[in-house]
Structures are given as structure tokens and as C-alpha cells.
CSV table of N, CA and C in Angstrom, one decimal:
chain,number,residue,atom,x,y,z
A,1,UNK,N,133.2,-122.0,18.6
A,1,UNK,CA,133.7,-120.8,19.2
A,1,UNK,C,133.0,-120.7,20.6
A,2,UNK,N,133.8,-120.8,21.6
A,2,UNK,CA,132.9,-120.2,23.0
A,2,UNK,C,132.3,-118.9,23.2
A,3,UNK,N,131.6,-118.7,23.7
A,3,UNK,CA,131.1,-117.6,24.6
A,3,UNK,C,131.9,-116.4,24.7
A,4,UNK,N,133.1,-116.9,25.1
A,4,UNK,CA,133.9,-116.0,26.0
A,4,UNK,C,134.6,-114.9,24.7
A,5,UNK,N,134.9,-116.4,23.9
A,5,UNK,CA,135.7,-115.3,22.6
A,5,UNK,C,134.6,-114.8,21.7
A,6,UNK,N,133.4,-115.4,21.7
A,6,UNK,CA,132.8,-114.4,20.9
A,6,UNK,C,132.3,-112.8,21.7
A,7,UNK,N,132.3,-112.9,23.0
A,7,UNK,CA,132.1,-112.0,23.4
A,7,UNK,C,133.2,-110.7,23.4
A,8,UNK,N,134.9,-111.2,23.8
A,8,UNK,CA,136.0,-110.7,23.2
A,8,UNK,C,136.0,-109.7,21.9
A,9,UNK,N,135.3,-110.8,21.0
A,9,UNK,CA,135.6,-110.7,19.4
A,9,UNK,C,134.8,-109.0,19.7
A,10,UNK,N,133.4,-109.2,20.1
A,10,UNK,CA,132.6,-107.9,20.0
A,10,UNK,C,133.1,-107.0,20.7
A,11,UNK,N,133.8,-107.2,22.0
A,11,UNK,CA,134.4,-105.9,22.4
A,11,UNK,C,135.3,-105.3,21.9
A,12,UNK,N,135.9,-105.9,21.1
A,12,UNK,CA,136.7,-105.4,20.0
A,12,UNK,C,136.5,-104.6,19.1
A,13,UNK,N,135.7,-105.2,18.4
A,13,UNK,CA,134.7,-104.2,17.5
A,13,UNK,C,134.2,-102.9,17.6
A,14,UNK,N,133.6,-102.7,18.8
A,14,UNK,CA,132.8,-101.9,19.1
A,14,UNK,C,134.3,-100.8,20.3
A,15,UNK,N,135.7,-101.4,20.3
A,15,UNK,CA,136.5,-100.5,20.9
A,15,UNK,C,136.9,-99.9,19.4
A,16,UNK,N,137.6,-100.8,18.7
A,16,UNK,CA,137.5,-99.8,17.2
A,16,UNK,C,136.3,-99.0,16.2
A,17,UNK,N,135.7,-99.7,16.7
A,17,UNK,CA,134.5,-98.7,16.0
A,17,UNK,C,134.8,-96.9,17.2
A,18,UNK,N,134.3,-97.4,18.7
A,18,UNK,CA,134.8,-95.9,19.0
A,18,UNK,C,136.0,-95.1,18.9
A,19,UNK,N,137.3,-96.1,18.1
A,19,UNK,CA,138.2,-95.0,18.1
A,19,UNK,C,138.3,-94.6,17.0
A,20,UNK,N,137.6,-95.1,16.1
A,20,UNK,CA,137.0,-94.5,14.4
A,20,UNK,C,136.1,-93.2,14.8
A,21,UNK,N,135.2,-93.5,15.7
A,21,UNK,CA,134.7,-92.2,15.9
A,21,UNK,C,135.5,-91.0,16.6
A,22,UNK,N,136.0,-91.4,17.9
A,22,UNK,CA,137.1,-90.5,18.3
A,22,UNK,C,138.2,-89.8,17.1
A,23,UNK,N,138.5,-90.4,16.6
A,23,UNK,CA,139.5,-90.1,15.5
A,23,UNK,C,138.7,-88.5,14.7
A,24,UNK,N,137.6,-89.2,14.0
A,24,UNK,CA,136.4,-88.7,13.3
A,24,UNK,C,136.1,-87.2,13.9
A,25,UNK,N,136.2,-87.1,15.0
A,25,UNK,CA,135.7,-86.1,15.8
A,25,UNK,C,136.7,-85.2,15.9
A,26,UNK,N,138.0,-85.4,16.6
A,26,UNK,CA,138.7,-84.8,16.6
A,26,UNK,C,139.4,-83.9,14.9
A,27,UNK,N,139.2,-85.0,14.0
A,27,UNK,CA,139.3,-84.2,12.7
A,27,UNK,C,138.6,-83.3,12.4
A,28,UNK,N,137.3,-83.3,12.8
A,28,UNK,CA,136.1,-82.8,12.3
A,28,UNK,C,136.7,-80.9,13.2
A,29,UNK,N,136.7,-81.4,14.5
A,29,UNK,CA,136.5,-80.0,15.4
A,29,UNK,C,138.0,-79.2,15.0
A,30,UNK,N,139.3,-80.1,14.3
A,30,UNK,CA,140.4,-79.7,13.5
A,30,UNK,C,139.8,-78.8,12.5
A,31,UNK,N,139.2,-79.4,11.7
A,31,UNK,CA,138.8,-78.9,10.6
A,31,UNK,C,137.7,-77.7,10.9
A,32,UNK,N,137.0,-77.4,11.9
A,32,UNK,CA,136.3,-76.7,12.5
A,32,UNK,C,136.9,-75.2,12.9
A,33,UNK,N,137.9,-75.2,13.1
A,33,UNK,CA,139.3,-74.7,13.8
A,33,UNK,C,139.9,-73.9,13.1
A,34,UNK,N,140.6,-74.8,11.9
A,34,UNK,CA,141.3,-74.4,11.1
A,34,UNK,C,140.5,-73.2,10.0
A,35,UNK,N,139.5,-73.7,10.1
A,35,UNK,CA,138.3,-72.9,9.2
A,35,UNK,C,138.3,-71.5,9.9
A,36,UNK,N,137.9,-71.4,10.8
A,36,UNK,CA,137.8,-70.6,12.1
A,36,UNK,C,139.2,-69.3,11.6
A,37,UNK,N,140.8,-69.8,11.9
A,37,UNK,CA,141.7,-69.1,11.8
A,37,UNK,C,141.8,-68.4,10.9
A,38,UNK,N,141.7,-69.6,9.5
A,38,UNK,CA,141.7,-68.9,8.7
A,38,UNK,C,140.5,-67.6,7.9
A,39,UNK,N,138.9,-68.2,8.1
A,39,UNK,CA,138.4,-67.0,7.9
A,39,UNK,C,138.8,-65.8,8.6
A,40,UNK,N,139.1,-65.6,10.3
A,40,UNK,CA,139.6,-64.5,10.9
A,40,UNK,C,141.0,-64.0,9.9
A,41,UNK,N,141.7,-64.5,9.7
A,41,UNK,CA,143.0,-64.2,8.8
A,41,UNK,C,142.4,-63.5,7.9
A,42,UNK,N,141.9,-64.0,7.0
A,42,UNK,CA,141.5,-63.3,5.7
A,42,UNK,C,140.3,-62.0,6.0
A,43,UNK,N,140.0,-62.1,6.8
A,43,UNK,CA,139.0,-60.9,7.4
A,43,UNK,C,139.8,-59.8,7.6
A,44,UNK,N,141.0,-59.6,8.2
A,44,UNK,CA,142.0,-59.0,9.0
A,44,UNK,C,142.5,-58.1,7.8
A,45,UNK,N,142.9,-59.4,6.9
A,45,UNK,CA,143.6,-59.1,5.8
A,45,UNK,C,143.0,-58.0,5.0
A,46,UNK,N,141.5,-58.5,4.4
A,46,UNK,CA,140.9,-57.6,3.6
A,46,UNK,C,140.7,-56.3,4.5
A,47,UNK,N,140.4,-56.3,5.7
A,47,UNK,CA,140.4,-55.0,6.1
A,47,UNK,C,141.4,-53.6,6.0
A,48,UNK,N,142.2,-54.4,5.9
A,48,UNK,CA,144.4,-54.5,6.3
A,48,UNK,C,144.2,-53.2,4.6
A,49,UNK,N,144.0,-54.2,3.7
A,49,UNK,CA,144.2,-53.7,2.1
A,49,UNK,C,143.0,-52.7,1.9
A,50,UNK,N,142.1,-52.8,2.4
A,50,UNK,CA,140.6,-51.6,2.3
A,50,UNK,C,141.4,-50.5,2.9
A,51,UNK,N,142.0,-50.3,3.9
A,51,UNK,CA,142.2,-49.2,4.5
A,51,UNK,C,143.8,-48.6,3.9
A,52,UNK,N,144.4,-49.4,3.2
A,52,UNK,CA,145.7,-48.7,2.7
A,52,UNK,C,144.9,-48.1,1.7
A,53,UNK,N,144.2,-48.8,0.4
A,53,UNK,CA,144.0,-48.5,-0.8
A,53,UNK,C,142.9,-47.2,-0.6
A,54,UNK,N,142.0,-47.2,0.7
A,54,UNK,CA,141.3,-45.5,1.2
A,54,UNK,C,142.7,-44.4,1.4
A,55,UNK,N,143.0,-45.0,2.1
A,55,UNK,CA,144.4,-44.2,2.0
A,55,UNK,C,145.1,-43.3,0.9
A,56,UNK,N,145.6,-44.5,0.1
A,56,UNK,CA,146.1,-43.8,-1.1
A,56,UNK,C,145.3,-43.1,-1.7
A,57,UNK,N,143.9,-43.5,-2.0
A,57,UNK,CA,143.2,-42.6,-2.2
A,57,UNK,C,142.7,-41.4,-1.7
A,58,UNK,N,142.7,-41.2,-1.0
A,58,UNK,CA,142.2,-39.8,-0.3
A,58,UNK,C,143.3,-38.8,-0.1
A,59,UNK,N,144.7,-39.6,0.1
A,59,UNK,CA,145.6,-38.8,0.2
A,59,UNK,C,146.1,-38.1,-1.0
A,60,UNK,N,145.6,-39.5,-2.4
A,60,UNK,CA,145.9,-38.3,-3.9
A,60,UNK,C,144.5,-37.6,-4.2
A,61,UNK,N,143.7,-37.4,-3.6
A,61,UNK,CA,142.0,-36.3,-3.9
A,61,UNK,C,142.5,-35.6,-2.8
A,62,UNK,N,142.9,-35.4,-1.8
A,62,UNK,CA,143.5,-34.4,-1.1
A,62,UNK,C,144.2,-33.5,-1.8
A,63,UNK,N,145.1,-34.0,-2.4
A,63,UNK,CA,146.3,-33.1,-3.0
A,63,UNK,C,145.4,-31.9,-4.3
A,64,UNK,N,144.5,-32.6,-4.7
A,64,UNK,CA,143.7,-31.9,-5.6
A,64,UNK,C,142.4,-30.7,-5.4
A,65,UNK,N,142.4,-30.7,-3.7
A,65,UNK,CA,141.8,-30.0,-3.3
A,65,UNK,C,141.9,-28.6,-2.8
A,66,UNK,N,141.2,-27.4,-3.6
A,66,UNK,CA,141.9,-26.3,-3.8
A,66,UNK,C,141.3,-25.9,-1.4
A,67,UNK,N,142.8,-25.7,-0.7
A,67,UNK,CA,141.9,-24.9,0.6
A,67,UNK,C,141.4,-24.0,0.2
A,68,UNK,N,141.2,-23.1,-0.2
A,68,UNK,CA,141.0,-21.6,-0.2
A,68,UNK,C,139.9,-22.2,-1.0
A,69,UNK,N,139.1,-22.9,-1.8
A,69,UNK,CA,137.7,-23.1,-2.2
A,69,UNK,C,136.8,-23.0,-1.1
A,70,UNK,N,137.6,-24.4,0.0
A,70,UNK,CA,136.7,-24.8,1.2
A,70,UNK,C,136.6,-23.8,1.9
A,71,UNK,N,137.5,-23.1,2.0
A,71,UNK,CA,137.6,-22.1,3.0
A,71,UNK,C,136.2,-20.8,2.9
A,72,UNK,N,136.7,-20.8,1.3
A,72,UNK,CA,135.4,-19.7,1.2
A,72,UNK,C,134.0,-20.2,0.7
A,73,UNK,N,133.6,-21.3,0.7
A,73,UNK,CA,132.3,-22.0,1.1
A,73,UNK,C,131.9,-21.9,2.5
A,74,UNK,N,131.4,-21.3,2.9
A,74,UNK,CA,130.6,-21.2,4.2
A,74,UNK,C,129.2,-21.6,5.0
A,75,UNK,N,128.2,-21.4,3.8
A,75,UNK,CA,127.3,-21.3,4.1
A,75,UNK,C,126.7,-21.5,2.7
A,76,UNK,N,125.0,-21.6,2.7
A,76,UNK,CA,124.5,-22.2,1.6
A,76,UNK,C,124.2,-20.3,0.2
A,77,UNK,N,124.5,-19.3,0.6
A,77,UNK,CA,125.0,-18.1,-0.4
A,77,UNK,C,126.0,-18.9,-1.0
A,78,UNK,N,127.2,-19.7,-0.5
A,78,UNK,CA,127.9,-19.8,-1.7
A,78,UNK,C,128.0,-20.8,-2.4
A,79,UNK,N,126.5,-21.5,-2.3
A,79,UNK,CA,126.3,-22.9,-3.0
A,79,UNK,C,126.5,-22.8,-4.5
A,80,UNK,N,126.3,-21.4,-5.0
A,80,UNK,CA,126.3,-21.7,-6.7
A,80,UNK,C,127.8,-20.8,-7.0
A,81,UNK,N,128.4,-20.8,-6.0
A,81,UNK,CA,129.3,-19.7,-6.7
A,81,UNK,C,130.7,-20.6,-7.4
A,82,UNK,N,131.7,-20.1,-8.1
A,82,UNK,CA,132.7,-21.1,-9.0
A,82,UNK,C,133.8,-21.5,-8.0
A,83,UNK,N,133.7,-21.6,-6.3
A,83,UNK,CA,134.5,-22.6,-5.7
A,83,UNK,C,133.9,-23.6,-5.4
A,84,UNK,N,132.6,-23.5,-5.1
A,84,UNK,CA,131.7,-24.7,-4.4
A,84,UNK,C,131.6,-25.5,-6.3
A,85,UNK,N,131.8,-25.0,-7.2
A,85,UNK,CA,131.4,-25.7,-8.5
A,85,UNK,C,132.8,-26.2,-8.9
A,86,UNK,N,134.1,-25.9,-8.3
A,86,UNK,CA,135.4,-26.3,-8.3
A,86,UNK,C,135.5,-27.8,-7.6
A,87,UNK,N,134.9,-27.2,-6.3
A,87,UNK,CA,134.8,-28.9,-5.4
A,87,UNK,C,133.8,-30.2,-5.7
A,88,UNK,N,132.9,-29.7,-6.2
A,88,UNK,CA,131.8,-30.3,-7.0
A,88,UNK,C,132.5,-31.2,-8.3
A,89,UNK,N,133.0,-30.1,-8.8
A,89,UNK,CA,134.2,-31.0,-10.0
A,89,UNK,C,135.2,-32.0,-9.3
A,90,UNK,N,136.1,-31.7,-8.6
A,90,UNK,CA,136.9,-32.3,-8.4
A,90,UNK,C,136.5,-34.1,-7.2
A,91,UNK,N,135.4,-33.6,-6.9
A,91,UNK,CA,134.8,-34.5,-6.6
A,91,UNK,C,134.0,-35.5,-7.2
A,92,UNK,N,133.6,-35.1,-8.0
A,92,UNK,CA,133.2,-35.9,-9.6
A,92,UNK,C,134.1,-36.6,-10.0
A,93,UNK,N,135.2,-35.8,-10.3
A,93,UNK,CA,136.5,-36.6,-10.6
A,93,UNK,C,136.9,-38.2,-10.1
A,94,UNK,N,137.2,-37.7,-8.8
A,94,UNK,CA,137.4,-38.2,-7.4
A,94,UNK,C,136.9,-39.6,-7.8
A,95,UNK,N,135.2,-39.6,-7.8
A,95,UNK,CA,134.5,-40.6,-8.2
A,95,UNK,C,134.5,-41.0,-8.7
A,96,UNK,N,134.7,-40.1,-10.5
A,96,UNK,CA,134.9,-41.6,-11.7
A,96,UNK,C,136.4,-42.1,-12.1
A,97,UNK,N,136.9,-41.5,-11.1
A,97,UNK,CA,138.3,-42.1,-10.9
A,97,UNK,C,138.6,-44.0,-10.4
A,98,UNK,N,137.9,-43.8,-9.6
A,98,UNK,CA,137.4,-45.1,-8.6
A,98,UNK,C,136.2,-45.5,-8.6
A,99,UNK,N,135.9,-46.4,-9.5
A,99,UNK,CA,134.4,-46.3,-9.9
A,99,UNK,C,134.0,-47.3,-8.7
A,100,UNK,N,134.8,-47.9,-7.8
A,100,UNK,CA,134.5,-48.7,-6.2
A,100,UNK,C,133.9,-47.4,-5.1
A,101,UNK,N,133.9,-46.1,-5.5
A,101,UNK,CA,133.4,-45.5,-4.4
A,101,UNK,C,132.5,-44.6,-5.3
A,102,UNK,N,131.6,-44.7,-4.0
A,102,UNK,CA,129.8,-44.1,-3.8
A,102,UNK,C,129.7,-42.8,-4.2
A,103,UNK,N,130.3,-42.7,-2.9
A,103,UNK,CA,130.1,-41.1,-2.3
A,103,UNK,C,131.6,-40.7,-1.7
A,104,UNK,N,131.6,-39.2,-2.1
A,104,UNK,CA,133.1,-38.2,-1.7
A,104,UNK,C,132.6,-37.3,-0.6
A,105,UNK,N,133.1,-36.7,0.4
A,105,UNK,CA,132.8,-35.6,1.2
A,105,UNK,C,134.0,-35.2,1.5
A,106,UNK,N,133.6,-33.9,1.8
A,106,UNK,CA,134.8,-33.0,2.2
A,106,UNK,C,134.2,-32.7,3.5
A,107,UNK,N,135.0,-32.7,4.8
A,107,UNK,CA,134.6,-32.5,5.9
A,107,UNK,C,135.4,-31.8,6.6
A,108,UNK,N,134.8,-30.2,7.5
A,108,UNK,CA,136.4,-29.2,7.9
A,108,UNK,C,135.6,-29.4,9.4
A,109,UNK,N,136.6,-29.5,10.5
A,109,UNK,CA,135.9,-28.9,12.2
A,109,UNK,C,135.4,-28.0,11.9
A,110,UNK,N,134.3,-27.9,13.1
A,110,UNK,CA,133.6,-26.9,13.4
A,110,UNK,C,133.8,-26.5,14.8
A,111,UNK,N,133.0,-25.5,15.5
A,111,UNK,CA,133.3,-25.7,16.9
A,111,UNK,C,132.9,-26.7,17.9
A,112,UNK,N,131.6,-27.3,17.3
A,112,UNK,CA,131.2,-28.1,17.6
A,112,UNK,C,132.2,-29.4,17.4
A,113,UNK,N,132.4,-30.0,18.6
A,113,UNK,CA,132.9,-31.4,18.5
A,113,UNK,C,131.9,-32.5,18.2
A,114,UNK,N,131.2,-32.5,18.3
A,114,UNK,CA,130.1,-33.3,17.6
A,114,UNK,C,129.4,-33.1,16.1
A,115,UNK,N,130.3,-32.0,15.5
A,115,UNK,CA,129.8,-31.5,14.0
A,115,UNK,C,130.7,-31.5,12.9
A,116,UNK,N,130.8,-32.4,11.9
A,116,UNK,CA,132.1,-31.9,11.2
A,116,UNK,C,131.1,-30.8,9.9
């Protein structure tokens, strides 16, 4: 074998070896990518279904909410009286209804824009 073609032979090699790597790379930063989309997708998603299923929910504990309780809760005088112990119930409810939530509040404006 001469010189020339053994030297050939190695450039060869070492051109396929770099397009094994190239190859390699571009799969990798594919696969990097695809990872990428799809966690953003499924992020989106779960958010998407968290906020319908708050929805439905609050819109049916809404419907169960007497106004005229809230209304005459005012102030901490009518902490023991049997509206504030109506909302208290119904909010209990609320909860062991959906054993996925914490905490219920009922929140009305105030004058304050910075106060519900």
C-alpha cells in the first residue's frame, strides 16, 4: 500500500466518523426540541383543564350561595350569627365536595380597589 492511499484511506475515516457525529448532533438538539414543544404543550394543556374544572366548580358553589347571608355579614358582630354559620356550612360542603381543594373564600368589593 502507498502512502498516498493510506493516507486517503484515513481521510476517509475520520470524514465519516465526522458525519456520524454531525448526524448525532443534529438528532440530539431534534430530540432537545421536540422535548421542549412538547413539555410547553402539556403545560398549556394542564392549565387549559385546571381552569375549566375551577370553573365548573365555583360556578356550581356559587349557585349555593345564599346573597342575602353575605350581604348581612358585615362586620365581625355577625361572626356567630346563623348567616355567617350558613356560609361556613356551605363552604364546608364546597370542600368535602372536592377533596382537590384547600381552601373556599367568598370575596364581595369593597370601596377600596385594593380590598376585596
Amino acid at each position: 500500500m502507498t502512502k498516498k492511499n493510506s493516507h486517503t484511506k484515513l481521510s476517509e475515516k475520520i470524514y465519516a466518523q465526522g458525519r456520524v457525529v454531525i448526524v448525532l448532533g443534529v438528532c440530539a438538539a431534534l430530540a432537545v426540541l421536540i422535548t421542549y414543544v412538547l413539555y410547553n404543550y402539556t403545560q398549556v394543556l394542564l392549565k387549559e383543564r385546571l381552569q375549566e374544572r375551577l370553573i365548573a366548580i365555583v360556578s356550581t358553589a356559587a349557585q349555593e350561595i345564599e346573597p342575602n347571608d353575605i350581604l348581612y355579614v358585615q362586620s365581625t358582630e355577625q361572626l356567630y350569627s346563623p348567616q355567617m354559620e350558613n356560609l361556613v356550612n356551605t363552604l364546608s360542603g364546597i370542600r368535602e365536595a372536592n377533596p382537590d381543594i384547600t381552601y373556599a373564600y367568598i370575596m364581595r368589593r369593597t370601596d377600596d380597589i385594593n380590598t376585596f
